[in-house]
Each structure stands twice: as C-alpha cells, then as structure tokens.
Coordinates of C-alpha atoms in Angstrom, one line a residue:
M70 CA -30.0 169.8 -172.4
S71 CA -28.2 172.5 -169.5
A72 CA -26.6 175.4 -170.0
T73 CA -23.5 174.6 -170.3
G74 CA -24.3 171.6 -173.2
L75 CA -25.8 174.0 -175.0
A76 CA -22.7 176.7 -174.9
Q77 CA -20.4 174.0 -176.9
A78 CA -23.0 172.5 -178.8
R79 CA -23.7 175.9 -180.3
E80 CA -19.3 175.5 -180.6
P81 CA -18.8 172.5 -180.6
S82 CA -14.9 173.5 -181.7
T83 CA -14.0 175.0 -178.4
A84 CA -12.5 172.8 -176.4
R85 CA -9.8 172.5 -179.3
R86 CA -9.0 175.8 -180.0
E87 CA -5.3 176.9 -179.0
G88 CA -4.8 176.7 -175.1
E89 CA -7.4 174.4 -174.1
P90 CA -6.9 171.2 -172.4
G91 CA -7.6 169.8 -175.2
A92 CA -4.8 170.4 -177.4
R93 CA -2.1 171.3 -174.9
R94 CA 1.0 173.1 -176.1
T95 CA 3.8 171.1 -175.7
S96 CA 7.9 173.4 -175.2
A97 CA 8.5 172.7 -179.2
G98 CA 4.9 174.6 -180.4
L99 CA 5.9 177.1 -178.0
L100 CA 9.1 177.7 -180.7
R101 CA 7.6 176.1 -184.0
P102 CA 7.0 179.7 -185.3
H103 CA 11.0 180.9 -184.8
C104 CA 12.2 177.3 -186.0
P105 CA 13.9 179.0 -190.1
A106 CA 14.9 181.5 -187.8
L107 CA 16.4 178.9 -185.1
T108 CA 17.4 177.0 -188.2
A109 CA 19.6 180.2 -188.9
V110 CA 21.2 180.1 -186.2
V111 CA 22.5 176.9 -186.2
V112 CA 23.3 176.5 -189.6
L113 CA 25.6 179.5 -189.3
Q114 CA 27.4 178.0 -185.4
V115 CA 27.5 174.6 -187.7
V116 CA 29.7 176.9 -190.4
G117 CA 32.0 178.8 -187.7
A118 CA 32.5 175.8 -184.9
L119 CA 33.8 173.5 -188.1
A120 CA 36.3 176.7 -189.7
G121 CA 37.5 176.7 -185.9
L122 CA 38.7 173.7 -186.5
A123 CA 41.1 175.5 -189.6
P124 CA 43.6 177.3 -186.9
L125 CA 44.3 173.4 -185.8
L126 CA 44.5 171.4 -187.7
A127 CA 47.0 174.1 -189.7
V128 CA 49.5 173.8 -186.6
V129 CA 49.4 170.0 -186.9
E130 CA 50.1 170.2 -190.4
L131 CA 53.0 172.8 -190.0
G132 CA 54.5 170.2 -187.7
R133 CA 54.4 167.5 -189.5
T134 CA 55.7 170.0 -192.4
L135 CA 58.6 171.4 -190.1
L136 CA 59.6 168.3 -188.8
A137 CA 59.3 166.4 -191.6
S138 CA 63.0 165.2 -193.3
G139 CA 64.3 167.1 -196.4
P140 CA 63.7 170.5 -197.0
V141 CA 61.0 172.3 -195.9
D142 CA 58.5 174.0 -198.6
H143 CA 57.7 177.1 -198.0
G144 CA 55.2 178.1 -200.6
H145 CA 53.4 174.5 -199.1
V146 CA 53.8 176.4 -195.3
R147 CA 52.3 179.5 -196.5
G148 CA 49.0 177.8 -197.9
I149 CA 48.9 176.4 -194.2
V150 CA 49.5 179.8 -192.6
L151 CA 46.5 181.3 -194.8
A152 CA 44.7 178.6 -194.4
G153 CA 44.7 178.8 -190.8
A154 CA 44.3 182.8 -190.9
A155 CA 41.5 182.3 -193.3
G156 CA 39.7 179.6 -190.7
F157 CA 40.3 181.9 -187.6
F158 CA 38.0 184.7 -190.0
V159 CA 35.2 182.5 -191.2
R160 CA 34.9 181.4 -187.7
L161 CA 34.2 185.2 -186.4
L162 CA 32.3 185.6 -189.0
F163 CA 30.6 182.9 -188.9
T164 CA 30.1 182.7 -184.8
A165 CA 29.4 186.9 -184.2
A166 CA 26.3 186.1 -187.2
S167 CA 25.1 182.8 -185.3
S168 CA 25.1 185.5 -182.0
V169 CA 23.3 188.6 -183.3
T170 CA 21.0 186.4 -185.0
G171 CA 19.7 184.4 -182.3
H172 CA 19.7 187.4 -180.0
L173 CA 17.6 188.5 -182.4
L174 CA 15.5 185.5 -182.3
D175 CA 15.5 185.7 -178.5
G176 CA 13.8 189.3 -178.5
R177 CA 11.1 188.2 -181.0
V178 CA 10.3 184.8 -178.9
Q179 CA 10.4 187.0 -175.6
L180 CA 7.9 189.4 -176.8
D181 CA 6.1 186.1 -178.7
L182 CA 5.3 184.8 -175.1
R183 CA 5.1 187.9 -173.4
R184 CA 2.4 188.3 -176.2
R185 CA 0.6 185.0 -175.7
L186 CA 1.0 185.3 -172.0
A187 CA -1.0 188.9 -172.3
A188 CA -3.5 187.6 -174.8
R189 CA -4.6 184.5 -172.8
L190 CA -4.3 186.3 -169.1
G191 CA -6.9 188.3 -170.9
R192 CA -8.9 185.6 -171.7
V193 CA -9.4 183.8 -168.9
P194 CA -12.0 183.7 -166.2
I195 CA -10.7 186.7 -163.8
G196 CA -11.7 184.2 -160.6
W197 CA -9.2 182.8 -161.6
F198 CA -6.8 185.2 -160.9
S199 CA -8.3 185.8 -156.9
R200 CA -6.7 181.8 -156.5
R201 CA -3.4 182.5 -157.7
R202 CA -0.1 184.5 -155.8
T203 CA 0.7 187.8 -157.3
G204 CA 4.8 186.6 -156.9
E205 CA 4.0 183.6 -158.7
L206 CA 2.4 184.3 -161.6
A207 CA 5.2 187.4 -161.8
K208 CA 7.8 185.1 -162.0
V209 CA 6.0 183.2 -165.1
V210 CA 5.6 186.2 -166.8
G211 CA 8.6 187.8 -166.0
E212 CA 11.9 185.9 -164.5
D213 CA 10.4 182.4 -166.6
V214 CA 10.4 184.2 -169.7
S215 CA 13.6 185.6 -169.5
A216 CA 14.8 182.4 -168.5
V217 CA 14.2 180.8 -172.0
H218 CA 16.8 183.6 -173.1
P219 CA 19.9 181.1 -172.3
F220 CA 18.0 178.3 -174.1
I221 CA 17.7 180.5 -177.6
A222 CA 20.9 182.8 -177.1
H223 CA 23.6 180.9 -176.1
T224 CA 22.5 176.7 -175.9
P225 CA 22.4 175.8 -179.6
G226 CA 25.6 177.5 -180.4
E227 CA 27.1 175.7 -177.4
L228 CA 25.5 172.7 -178.1
V229 CA 26.6 172.4 -181.7
S230 CA 30.0 172.6 -180.9
A231 CA 29.7 170.2 -178.9
F232 CA 28.9 167.9 -181.3
V233 CA 29.8 169.4 -184.2
V234 CA 33.5 169.9 -182.9
P235 CA 34.0 166.3 -181.1
T236 CA 32.9 164.9 -184.3
A237 CA 35.0 166.5 -186.7
S238 CA 38.5 166.1 -185.0
L239 CA 37.7 162.1 -184.2
A240 CA 37.3 161.9 -187.9
Y241 CA 40.7 163.4 -188.0
L242 CA 41.8 161.4 -185.4
F243 CA 40.7 158.5 -186.6
A244 CA 42.6 158.6 -190.2
V245 CA 45.7 159.4 -188.3
D246 CA 46.3 156.5 -185.5
W247 CA 42.9 154.4 -184.3
R248 CA 44.4 153.2 -181.0
L249 CA 45.7 157.1 -179.4
T250 CA 42.0 158.4 -180.6
L251 CA 40.5 155.5 -178.1
I252 CA 42.8 156.6 -175.8
T253 CA 42.1 160.2 -176.0
L254 CA 38.2 159.5 -175.8
V255 CA 38.9 158.1 -172.6
P256 CA 38.5 161.9 -170.5
V257 CA 35.1 162.3 -172.1
V258 CA 33.6 159.0 -172.1
L259 CA 34.5 159.1 -167.8
A260 CA 32.7 162.7 -168.0
L261 CA 29.4 161.3 -170.2
A262 CA 29.5 159.2 -168.2
L263 CA 28.6 161.0 -165.1
V264 CA 25.5 162.7 -166.7
P265 CA 23.1 160.5 -166.1
L266 CA 23.9 160.7 -162.3
M267 CA 22.4 164.0 -162.7
M268 CA 19.2 162.7 -163.8
T269 CA 17.8 160.8 -161.5
P270 CA 14.7 161.2 -159.8
A271 CA 16.3 162.4 -156.5
R272 CA 17.8 165.0 -158.5
L273 CA 15.3 165.9 -160.7
R274 CA 12.9 165.8 -157.4
E275 CA 15.7 168.6 -155.9
Q276 CA 15.5 170.9 -158.7
R277 CA 11.8 171.2 -158.4
E278 CA 11.8 172.1 -154.6
F279 CA 14.2 174.5 -155.9
D280 CA 12.2 176.4 -158.6
T281 CA 9.3 175.9 -155.4
A282 CA 11.9 177.4 -152.9
M283 CA 12.3 180.4 -155.7
G284 CA 9.0 180.7 -156.2
R285 CA 7.7 181.4 -152.6
I286 CA 10.4 183.9 -151.9
S287 CA 8.9 185.6 -154.9
T288 CA 5.9 185.8 -153.5
S289 CA 6.8 186.4 -149.8
V290 CA 8.7 189.4 -150.7
V291 CA 5.8 190.7 -152.7
E292 CA 3.6 190.4 -150.2
F293 CA 5.2 191.7 -147.6
V294 CA 6.2 194.7 -148.8
Q295 CA 2.3 195.2 -150.1
G296 CA 1.4 195.3 -146.6
I297 CA 4.8 197.1 -144.7
S298 CA 2.8 200.3 -144.3
V299 CA 0.0 198.2 -142.2
V300 CA 2.4 195.7 -140.3
K301 CA 4.3 198.5 -139.3
A302 CA 1.7 200.8 -138.0
F303 CA 0.2 197.3 -136.2
G304 CA 3.3 196.6 -135.3
G305 CA 2.7 193.3 -136.2
Y306 CA 7.1 193.7 -139.0
G307 CA 8.5 190.9 -137.0
R308 CA 5.6 188.4 -138.0
A309 CA 5.5 189.9 -141.0
H310 CA 8.9 189.7 -141.2
Q311 CA 8.7 185.7 -140.0
R312 CA 6.7 184.5 -144.0
F313 CA 10.2 185.8 -145.9
R314 CA 12.5 184.4 -143.4
T315 CA 10.9 180.8 -143.8
A316 CA 10.6 181.3 -147.1
A317 CA 14.6 181.9 -147.3
D318 CA 15.2 180.0 -145.0
E319 CA 13.1 176.8 -146.6
F320 CA 15.6 178.5 -150.0
V321 CA 18.8 177.8 -148.0
G322 CA 17.5 174.7 -147.7
T323 CA 16.5 173.2 -150.8
F324 CA 19.4 174.8 -152.7
G325 CA 21.8 173.2 -149.7
R326 CA 20.5 170.4 -150.9
W327 CA 20.5 170.2 -154.5
V328 CA 24.7 172.0 -154.2
H329 CA 24.9 168.8 -152.3
G330 CA 23.4 166.2 -154.6
I331 CA 25.3 167.8 -157.7
S332 CA 28.8 168.8 -156.3
G333 CA 30.7 165.5 -155.8
I334 CA 29.1 164.7 -159.4
A335 CA 30.2 168.4 -161.1
A336 CA 33.2 168.1 -159.5
G337 CA 34.3 164.7 -161.1
M338 CA 33.3 165.5 -164.1
Q339 CA 35.8 169.0 -164.4
L340 CA 38.5 166.6 -163.0
A341 CA 37.6 164.3 -166.6
L342 CA 37.6 167.5 -168.2
S343 CA 40.2 169.6 -167.1
P344 CA 43.5 170.0 -169.4
P345 CA 45.9 168.2 -166.9
F346 CA 43.4 165.5 -166.5
V347 CA 43.5 165.0 -170.9
L348 CA 47.5 165.3 -171.2
L349 CA 48.0 162.6 -168.8
V350 CA 45.9 160.6 -170.9
V351 CA 47.7 161.5 -174.1
L352 CA 50.9 161.4 -173.6
T353 CA 50.4 158.4 -171.1
G354 CA 48.9 156.2 -174.2
G355 CA 51.2 158.3 -176.3
T356 CA 54.7 158.1 -175.2
T357 CA 53.5 153.7 -174.6
L358 CA 52.9 153.8 -178.4
L359 CA 55.8 155.5 -179.6
A360 CA 57.8 153.4 -177.0
N361 CA 56.9 150.4 -178.9
D362 CA 57.2 152.3 -182.9
E363 CA 54.1 152.0 -183.3
L364 CA 53.3 155.9 -183.3
A365 CA 55.2 158.5 -185.8
P366 CA 56.9 161.2 -182.7
A367 CA 55.3 164.4 -185.4
D368 CA 51.5 162.3 -184.9
L369 CA 51.6 162.9 -181.0
L370 CA 50.8 166.6 -182.0
P371 CA 47.4 166.6 -183.5
F372 CA 46.4 164.5 -180.7
L373 CA 47.4 166.5 -177.9
L374 CA 46.4 169.9 -179.6
L375 CA 42.6 168.5 -180.7
G376 CA 43.2 166.3 -177.6
L377 CA 42.0 169.6 -175.4
G378 CA 39.4 170.7 -177.9
L379 CA 37.2 167.8 -177.5
T380 CA 37.0 168.4 -173.7
A381 CA 36.1 172.2 -173.9
P382 CA 32.5 171.5 -176.0
V383 CA 31.6 168.7 -173.6
A384 CA 31.8 171.0 -170.8
A385 CA 29.8 173.9 -172.9
L386 CA 27.1 170.5 -173.4
G387 CA 27.3 170.2 -169.9
H388 CA 26.2 174.3 -169.2
G389 CA 24.5 174.0 -172.1
F390 CA 22.1 170.8 -169.9
D391 CA 21.7 173.2 -167.4
E392 CA 20.3 175.8 -169.0
T393 CA 18.2 173.7 -171.1
Q394 CA 16.6 172.3 -168.1
A395 CA 16.3 175.7 -167.2
A396 CA 14.5 176.8 -170.1
R397 CA 12.4 173.6 -170.3
R398 CA 10.7 174.1 -166.5
A399 CA 10.0 177.6 -167.2
V400 CA 9.0 176.9 -170.7
G401 CA 6.8 173.9 -169.1
R402 CA 5.3 176.8 -166.4
I403 CA 4.9 179.1 -169.4
R404 CA 2.4 176.5 -171.4
D405 CA 0.4 175.5 -167.9
V406 CA -0.5 179.6 -167.5
L407 CA -1.3 179.4 -171.9
D408 CA -3.1 176.1 -171.1
V409 CA -5.2 177.8 -168.7
A410 CA -9.1 177.5 -170.0
S411 CA -10.4 180.8 -171.2
L412 CA -13.7 182.0 -170.8
P413 CA -16.2 179.9 -173.1
E414 CA -17.3 182.5 -175.7
P415 CA -20.7 181.7 -177.3
A416 CA -20.0 181.3 -181.3
H417 CA -23.1 183.3 -181.7
P418 CA -24.0 185.9 -178.8
A419 CA -27.4 186.8 -178.3
P420 CA -28.2 190.4 -177.0
P421 CA -30.1 191.1 -174.2
R422 CA -34.2 191.9 -173.7
G423 CA -33.7 194.0 -171.0
H424 CA -31.8 194.0 -167.6
R425 CA -33.5 192.3 -165.6
V426 CA -31.3 189.2 -163.3
E427 CA -32.3 186.4 -162.8
L428 CA -30.6 183.0 -161.1
R429 CA -32.3 179.6 -160.7
D430 CA -31.3 177.2 -158.4
V431 CA -27.5 177.9 -159.2
G432 CA -24.8 176.3 -157.0
F433 CA -21.1 177.0 -157.0
G434 CA -17.3 175.4 -155.7
Y435 CA -14.1 176.1 -156.0
E436 CA -13.3 172.4 -155.7
P437 CA -15.4 168.9 -157.2
G438 CA -17.6 168.1 -154.4
R439 CA -17.6 171.4 -152.2
E440 CA -20.6 173.3 -152.9
V441 CA -20.0 176.9 -151.9
L442 CA -23.4 178.4 -153.1
R443 CA -26.2 175.9 -153.2
G444 CA -29.6 175.8 -154.8
I445 CA -29.6 180.3 -155.2
D446 CA -33.3 181.6 -156.8
L447 CA -32.7 185.2 -156.6
V448 CA -34.7 187.6 -159.4
L449 CA -32.8 190.8 -159.6
E450 CA -35.7 193.9 -161.0
P451 CA -34.4 197.0 -163.1
G452 CA -34.8 200.0 -160.9
T453 CA -34.2 198.4 -157.6
V454 CA -31.2 197.4 -155.1
T455 CA -31.1 194.1 -153.5
A456 CA -28.7 194.1 -150.8
V457 CA -26.9 190.6 -149.7
V458 CA -25.9 190.0 -145.9
G459 CA -24.8 187.4 -143.8
P460 CA -21.8 186.2 -141.6
S461 CA -18.7 185.8 -143.1
G462 CA -18.4 183.0 -144.7
S463 CA -21.7 182.5 -145.9
G464 CA -21.1 182.6 -149.8
K465 CA -21.9 186.7 -150.4
S466 CA -19.1 187.6 -152.4
T467 CA -19.0 185.0 -153.6
L468 CA -22.4 185.0 -155.3
V469 CA -22.0 189.0 -157.0
R470 CA -18.8 187.2 -158.4
L471 CA -20.9 185.2 -160.7
L472 CA -22.8 188.3 -161.6
P473 CA -20.1 189.3 -163.6
R474 CA -18.3 186.1 -164.6
F475 CA -15.8 185.8 -162.3
Y476 CA -16.7 182.5 -162.4
D477 CA -19.3 180.3 -164.2
P478 CA -21.6 178.6 -162.2
T479 CA -21.3 174.9 -160.8
H480 CA -25.4 174.2 -162.7
G481 CA -28.1 176.8 -162.2
T482 CA -28.6 179.5 -164.7
I483 CA -27.6 182.9 -165.0
T484 CA -29.3 185.7 -166.9
L485 CA -30.1 188.9 -168.1
G486 CA -32.1 190.0 -170.3
G487 CA -33.5 186.8 -170.8
V488 CA -30.4 185.5 -172.0
D489 CA -27.5 183.3 -169.9
L490 CA -24.5 184.7 -169.3
R491 CA -22.9 182.0 -171.0
E492 CA -24.7 183.2 -174.2
L493 CA -24.1 186.6 -173.5
G494 CA -20.5 187.2 -174.9
S495 CA -18.1 188.8 -172.7
R496 CA -18.4 192.0 -174.7
A497 CA -21.4 192.7 -173.9
L498 CA -21.5 191.6 -170.6
Y499 CA -19.0 194.0 -169.0
T500 CA -20.8 196.7 -170.9
S501 CA -24.2 195.4 -169.3
V502 CA -22.2 194.6 -165.9
S503 CA -19.6 196.9 -164.1
F504 CA -18.7 196.3 -160.8
V505 CA -17.0 197.1 -157.5
F506 CA -15.4 195.3 -154.9
Q507 CA -13.0 195.9 -151.9
D508 CA -10.0 194.7 -153.1
V509 CA -10.3 197.5 -155.4
R510 CA -6.9 197.2 -158.2
L511 CA -5.1 200.4 -160.2
L512 CA -3.5 200.9 -162.6
R513 CA -0.4 202.8 -162.5
A514 CA -1.2 205.2 -165.1
S515 CA -3.0 208.7 -164.7
V516 CA -6.1 208.9 -161.8
A517 CA -8.6 209.9 -165.5
D518 CA -7.2 207.0 -167.6
N519 CA -7.7 204.9 -164.1
I520 CA -11.5 206.3 -163.8
A521 CA -11.6 206.7 -167.8
L522 CA -10.9 202.4 -167.9
A523 CA -14.0 201.6 -169.4
V524 CA -14.5 203.9 -171.7
P525 CA -11.4 205.3 -172.8
H526 CA -13.1 208.0 -175.2
A527 CA -14.8 209.8 -172.5
G528 CA -13.9 213.7 -172.2
L529 CA -12.3 215.1 -169.0
D530 CA -15.6 217.0 -168.1
E531 CA -17.2 213.3 -168.1
V532 CA -15.0 212.0 -166.1
M533 CA -14.9 215.1 -163.5
R534 CA -18.1 214.6 -163.5
A535 CA -18.5 210.9 -162.1
A536 CA -15.2 211.5 -159.7
R537 CA -18.3 214.1 -158.2
L538 CA -20.6 211.8 -157.8
A539 CA -17.6 209.4 -156.2
H540 CA -16.9 212.3 -153.8
I541 CA -13.3 211.9 -154.9
H542 CA -13.1 215.2 -157.6
D543 CA -11.8 217.5 -154.2
R544 CA -9.1 214.6 -153.3
V545 CA -7.7 214.6 -156.6
L546 CA -7.6 218.0 -157.1
E547 CA -4.7 217.8 -154.1
L548 CA -3.0 215.6 -156.0
P549 CA 0.6 216.9 -157.5
R550 CA -0.8 217.2 -160.7
G551 CA -4.8 216.8 -160.3
Y552 CA -6.4 214.3 -162.7
D553 CA -3.1 213.8 -164.5
T554 CA -1.4 212.1 -161.6
V555 CA 0.0 209.0 -162.5
I556 CA -0.8 206.6 -159.3
G557 CA 2.2 204.5 -157.6
E558 CA 4.7 207.6 -159.4
D559 CA 3.8 211.5 -158.3
A560 CA 1.4 209.8 -155.5
G561 CA -0.5 207.1 -153.3
L562 CA -4.4 206.7 -152.5
S563 CA -6.1 205.5 -149.4
G564 CA -7.8 202.6 -149.3
G565 CA -11.3 204.6 -149.4
E566 CA -9.7 206.5 -152.3
A567 CA -8.8 203.8 -155.2
Q568 CA -12.7 202.1 -153.9
R569 CA -14.1 206.0 -155.0
I570 CA -11.9 206.0 -157.9
A571 CA -12.7 202.7 -158.7
L572 CA -16.7 204.1 -158.3
A573 CA -16.0 206.9 -160.4
R574 CA -15.0 203.9 -162.6
A575 CA -17.9 202.4 -162.4
L576 CA -20.4 205.4 -162.5
L577 CA -18.6 206.6 -165.7
A578 CA -18.9 203.0 -167.5
D579 CA -22.9 203.9 -166.1
T580 CA -24.2 200.0 -167.1
P581 CA -27.5 199.1 -166.5
V582 CA -26.5 196.6 -164.0
L583 CA -24.3 197.5 -161.3
V584 CA -22.6 195.1 -158.4
L585 CA -20.8 196.2 -155.6
D586 CA -18.9 194.7 -152.7
E587 CA -19.3 196.7 -149.9
A588 CA -17.5 199.9 -152.4
T589 CA -17.4 202.4 -149.7
A590 CA -16.1 199.6 -146.8
F591 CA -12.7 202.3 -146.6
A592 CA -15.1 205.6 -146.7
D593 CA -14.9 207.6 -143.4
P594 CA -19.2 208.2 -142.5
R595 CA -19.4 211.6 -144.3
T596 CA -18.3 210.5 -147.5
E597 CA -20.0 206.8 -146.9
V598 CA -23.5 209.2 -147.0
A599 CA -22.5 211.2 -149.6
V600 CA -22.2 208.2 -152.1
R601 CA -24.7 206.9 -150.9
R602 CA -26.3 209.5 -152.3
A603 CA -25.3 209.4 -155.6
L604 CA -26.1 205.8 -156.0
A605 CA -30.1 206.9 -154.8
T606 CA -30.9 209.9 -157.9
L607 CA -28.1 207.7 -160.1
R608 CA -30.7 204.5 -159.4
G609 CA -33.5 205.1 -161.9
D610 CA -34.2 201.9 -163.3
R611 CA -30.8 200.4 -163.1
T612 CA -29.9 196.8 -161.8
V613 CA -28.4 197.2 -158.2
L614 CA -26.5 194.4 -156.6
V615 CA -24.5 194.9 -153.1
I616 CA -22.9 192.9 -150.4
A617 CA -23.9 195.4 -147.2
H618 CA -23.2 195.2 -143.4
R619 CA -23.9 199.0 -143.0
P620 CA -27.2 199.0 -141.3
E621 CA -28.0 202.3 -143.4
T622 CA -27.1 200.5 -147.3
I623 CA -29.6 197.6 -145.3
A624 CA -32.0 199.6 -144.7
E625 CA -32.3 201.6 -148.3
A626 CA -32.5 198.6 -150.4
D627 CA -36.0 197.3 -152.0
T628 CA -34.8 194.1 -151.0
A629 CA -32.8 192.1 -148.8
V630 CA -31.1 188.6 -148.4
L631 CA -29.7 186.7 -145.6
M632 CA -27.5 184.0 -146.5
E633 CA -26.2 181.5 -144.6
D634 CA -23.7 178.6 -145.5
G635 CA -24.0 179.2 -149.0
A636 CA -27.7 179.3 -149.4
I637 CA -30.9 182.1 -148.9
V638 CA -32.3 181.5 -145.6
E639 CA -34.2 184.9 -145.6
R640 CA -35.4 187.8 -148.1
G641 CA -38.1 190.1 -148.6
R642 CA -38.4 194.1 -148.0
P643 CA -36.1 195.0 -144.8
A644 CA -38.9 196.0 -143.0
E645 CA -40.5 193.3 -143.6
L646 CA -38.0 190.8 -142.7
L647 CA -37.4 193.1 -139.5
A648 CA -41.4 192.7 -138.2
R649 CA -41.2 189.0 -138.5
G650 CA -38.0 188.2 -136.0
G651 CA -36.6 186.1 -137.6
R652 CA -32.9 185.4 -138.7
F653 CA -32.7 188.3 -140.0
A654 CA -33.7 190.7 -137.2
A655 CA -31.8 189.0 -135.2
F656 CA -28.7 189.2 -137.7
W657 CA -29.7 193.0 -137.9
Q658 CA -29.9 193.7 -134.1
A659 CA -25.8 191.9 -134.4
N660 CA -24.7 194.1 -136.8
R661 CA -26.1 197.7 -135.7
S662 CA -24.8 197.1 -132.3
A663 CA -21.4 196.5 -133.9
V664 CA -21.3 199.9 -135.5
T665 CA -23.7 201.8 -133.1
D666 CA -20.9 204.4 -133.5
D667 CA -20.2 204.1 -137.2
G668 CA -24.7 205.1 -137.0
A669 CA -24.0 207.9 -135.2
A670 CA -21.1 209.3 -137.5
A671 CA -22.4 208.7 -140.2
R672 CA -25.9 210.7 -139.0
V673 CA -23.7 213.6 -137.9
A674 CA -22.5 213.6 -141.4
D675 CA -25.7 213.3 -143.2
H676 CA -26.5 216.6 -141.5
E677 CA -23.4 218.0 -142.3
I678 CA -22.9 217.2 -146.1
R679 CA -27.1 218.1 -147.0
P680 CA -26.8 220.9 -148.7
H681 CA -29.1 224.6 -148.6
P682 CA -31.6 225.1 -151.7
G683 CA -29.7 226.9 -154.5
E684 CA -26.3 225.5 -153.1
R685 CA -24.5 224.0 -154.5
H686 CA -22.1 221.0 -152.7
G687 CA -18.2 219.9 -154.1
G688 CA -19.1 221.5 -157.6
V689 CA -21.7 219.2 -157.9
P690 CA -25.5 220.2 -158.5
R691 CA -27.4 219.9 -156.0
E692 CA -30.0 216.9 -157.8
E693 CA -27.0 215.4 -158.7
A694 CA -25.3 215.3 -154.8
R695 CA -29.0 214.3 -153.5

C-alpha cells in the first residue's frame, strides 16, 4: 500500500469531515446553526406586517361607516381609530425588533463565516495560496462575507412583507368583491410575468461575468499598488496601468451588457407596479362595475388603498430577489473556499526518529498528467548542507516546497527521521522544519513579533540574538521604535531586510531542518557573507536544503544537486562535480561568469567584515559572527 493509501486507511473518516469534497456544504448548511434566530426575525416581521394592515383597514372601515346612510355611531368610529393606531404602534414595535434581531444575527453570521474561513485557510496546504490571486481571496474574505448582510438583515423582512401582506389583503378584498379583486391583480400579474425573463441563461451568464470582472479589478488594483514603487522606478508606469485599464474596460463592457439585458425588463416591472398604472386599472374596473350597479361606491375604497399596498411588497420582492441572488453567489464562493480539502492529518501522528531526510522516487505535478518533478531520489544527512542548482524552470523551488509540505508528492514518499511526512502531523512537522523563501511575507505587527512568530514565548534577548545572526539587528535599531516598530505602519522594509527578518525568525525557531530558497537573494554582498557565516556556525547537526545560485553558496555545500527538467541529472561534492567536467561544471562556469562582479564584491566584503581577534562585530560575539 502507498503512503497515501496508508494515511487514508489510518483515518477512514478524513474524506467525510466538514469541508472535505465528500461533504460539500450548501448555502443553507452554512446558515443552519443560525436558523432559530433567523426564524425569530421572520416571526417578528410577520406580526409587524399583519399589524401594518390595521391602519389601512381602519381607513376603509371608517369610510364605509361615514358613507353609510343613517346616523354615525361615534363609539364605533372611536374603536376603528384606536384599532388603526394600535396596529400602527404594534407594527413599529415588531418591525423594529425584527430589524435589530436581524442586524445582530448578521454580525454573528459574518463573524462565524470569517472564523470558518480563517480556520479553513489555516488547514489547507500552504502551496494552495501560491496558486491563488490575492485579490480574489481577499474578495471572498471581505466583500463576499459582507454581501451576506442584506440577505440576513433586510431580505427576510422584505420577502415576508411581499408574501404576508398581499395574502392578507387579497383575503379581505375577495370578501368585498371577487371580480374587482381579479382586476386589481392585473398589474401584479404583469410584473411577475417578467420575473422569469431575469432568470434566463443569458442573464445568469451576464451576472457571472459581472462578478468575474469585479474580481479581476480587485486583483489588478492589489497587484498595481503592491508594485507601484518598482514600476515607477523602472519606467513601466504605462504598462503597469494597462492591466488595470484593461480590467476596468472589461468591467464597463460587462456591466453595460448586463444593464442592457435587464433594463427593459426592469422598466416594464416598474411601470406595471407604479401607482398611476395601478390606480388606472382599479378605477377602470371599478367604474365599469359601478356603472352596471354591480358594486357599491363605498366598496371601491378598499381596492384603491389596498391595491396600492399590493404593489409595494412585490417591488420589494424584486429588490430582495437581486440581493438574494448576490448573496447566493457570494455564499457559493465562500463555500468553494470552505470546501478546499485540508491538509490530511494522521489520526495517530508518529514521532520522527532523528532528522535524516529521504526522498524516494518522488514525483509531483500541479495538474494531473503534467509532472513537474519525476523520479527524485535524494538523502539529506544531519549536519550537512545540500545545494540544489539548475536553470530556471527545472523544478528547484517545487522540490524544496515539498519538504515543509506545501504540497504532498503525487507519488513516492518523503520521510523525516524515518517517518513519512503525511504520518508526522503538521504540528510535529513545523517544529522540525523551518523555511525561508524569496517571496517573504511579513505580518503587520512589530519587528519582535514577526521574528518570534514561531516562538511566541521567546524573550527580547533571544529575538535580538537571532536578529544579530541574521545581520538585521543594527537596521532594526535604526527604525522609529526599534523592535517595537510595526511593519507597514511605522516603517517599511526592503526586500533584503524582509528576507533577513524571515531568516531571523527561522534561526530563532532553531529547528533541526532548515529549507532556504536563496534566502539572501536580495542582500548586498557584505550582508550575504555575514549571513553565510552565521549559518555555517549554527550548522551543527542541522539538516540544510538550499536553492543556490551564487558560486560561494554552492562551493560551501557538502552536496550539490543539479536539476534539469524536473529530474536530478548530477549530484555529489561540488569539487568532484567540477572535476568531472560534466553538466554541473558547465552550469558552474556559466553561473560564475554571470556573477563575477558580485563575487569580487563578496570577497572584498569578506575581508572587511572579518573581526580582529578578541573583538566583537555588530554586537555579536566573535564565535557567533564567524
């Protein structure tokens, strides 16, 4: 049995857990825990809607009483007025209670959805994020969760009124005169007849295109703002704007098609439900019945009042329909994120026995049938540094991302201390493996908190020691509030500085396995030399896997691995590989020629940074700096 099959056998219920593909959520399922509160909102709104008919019915009965022949019963008139006033206040009380309850419920629902999203995103494979656009994910967590607000706080009341008020009104009007009731329903029937035209495949497709266009604008804005400094520095201002302009133009076109498609339908519905048209229909029908002595003049009054009342809820139904559709699409996107399979966790994690890393016949592909890695066999011994080199697109970054389990291999196994990573458990894995990649992301938190992210209980002295080893301590002291400086608010950091903060974080974690994706790529030569020395001093029995481009980094490794087209083509000690004169030697010469100037600068820096005996460098003891 393969390792994947073994993991599934040891936890047979994995695929049926909440959020897994075998247990997809429905929109109703996401709201099921809040059904009691939602029911309360509806009940309160029903009572308020029915009570709201009392003033209208009071006016009708008052008119009938005053228009009737004979003396006026003043006690009856007072009773009608009091009943109407009581109904008015009951409506205010219950609709206000429904609105308050709905808004409080909306706050709980949004909090619950964001907590679920945060929990789900905390369990999905880390590699999933690298294949998602920041703007699209931000839209789900932000805008889509907020889009639920009208559906919870407003739509229930509108939909209840749209059904309860017409039902009660029709029951009363049918009791007065069934013929004029049918005539009064003509505008409503005409408006409802247009609703299916808004649900045609073409209209639904235009709505989906509208949502997609909005997502593209969000993504292009985020990407442009994040890269504006680089764009302006290199004169790419016009090109950078082009993507945003294209997204905006596509949105305008999509919005225009959507509006053009529904404008005629919406205008027809508004005309059918407009008060002048309703009054015209009722008066035409009522006058005809009056002329034929088939209707008493006083009986026309309830149709003029309640007929207008029939159209307002139906108009609200149209708005509620739009909000319901928008909320349904938003919840669908939220559900898609919540349905992303979480990283499989073993039911009974096995502790690693040491920190020897072994990859056996590892293959991986981002898409089925398209392998990025194939047949990878590699052993990383404790206390050694393994440098992975190769041309762009050879699979280096994908390989090193398998070790911290950003992805699971398509086939083959990766073991740490003799235990398959899938049987190790994420908690044990991330206390054993730390990593620093080129695309560093820092939190909007203090420098100290960013460094101590993996060791939140670490003291400031420990944080500062890690910063010194990463050669970032002096720069931190220059910030407005030193280690209390909030990144992104009090000050910003360059790419190289952010990498050294991440490196200090990894050094503070002090895990037995360290994965580096050219972690000093943005550093100047002097800093790069100092960081290399710190790593060499801390090596001990630590297992280090590094993607290397600079000859100095490769030369200092115990083992060099050359990758081409997703496979290992040469491996061994760098000096031995150079002596063979094979592919590695050719790659070395080409790479060394490309960085000759940087290499000379590094040697100069190496000379400058070497402390004299007995001296301290940058606040770091000599043995730490070296």
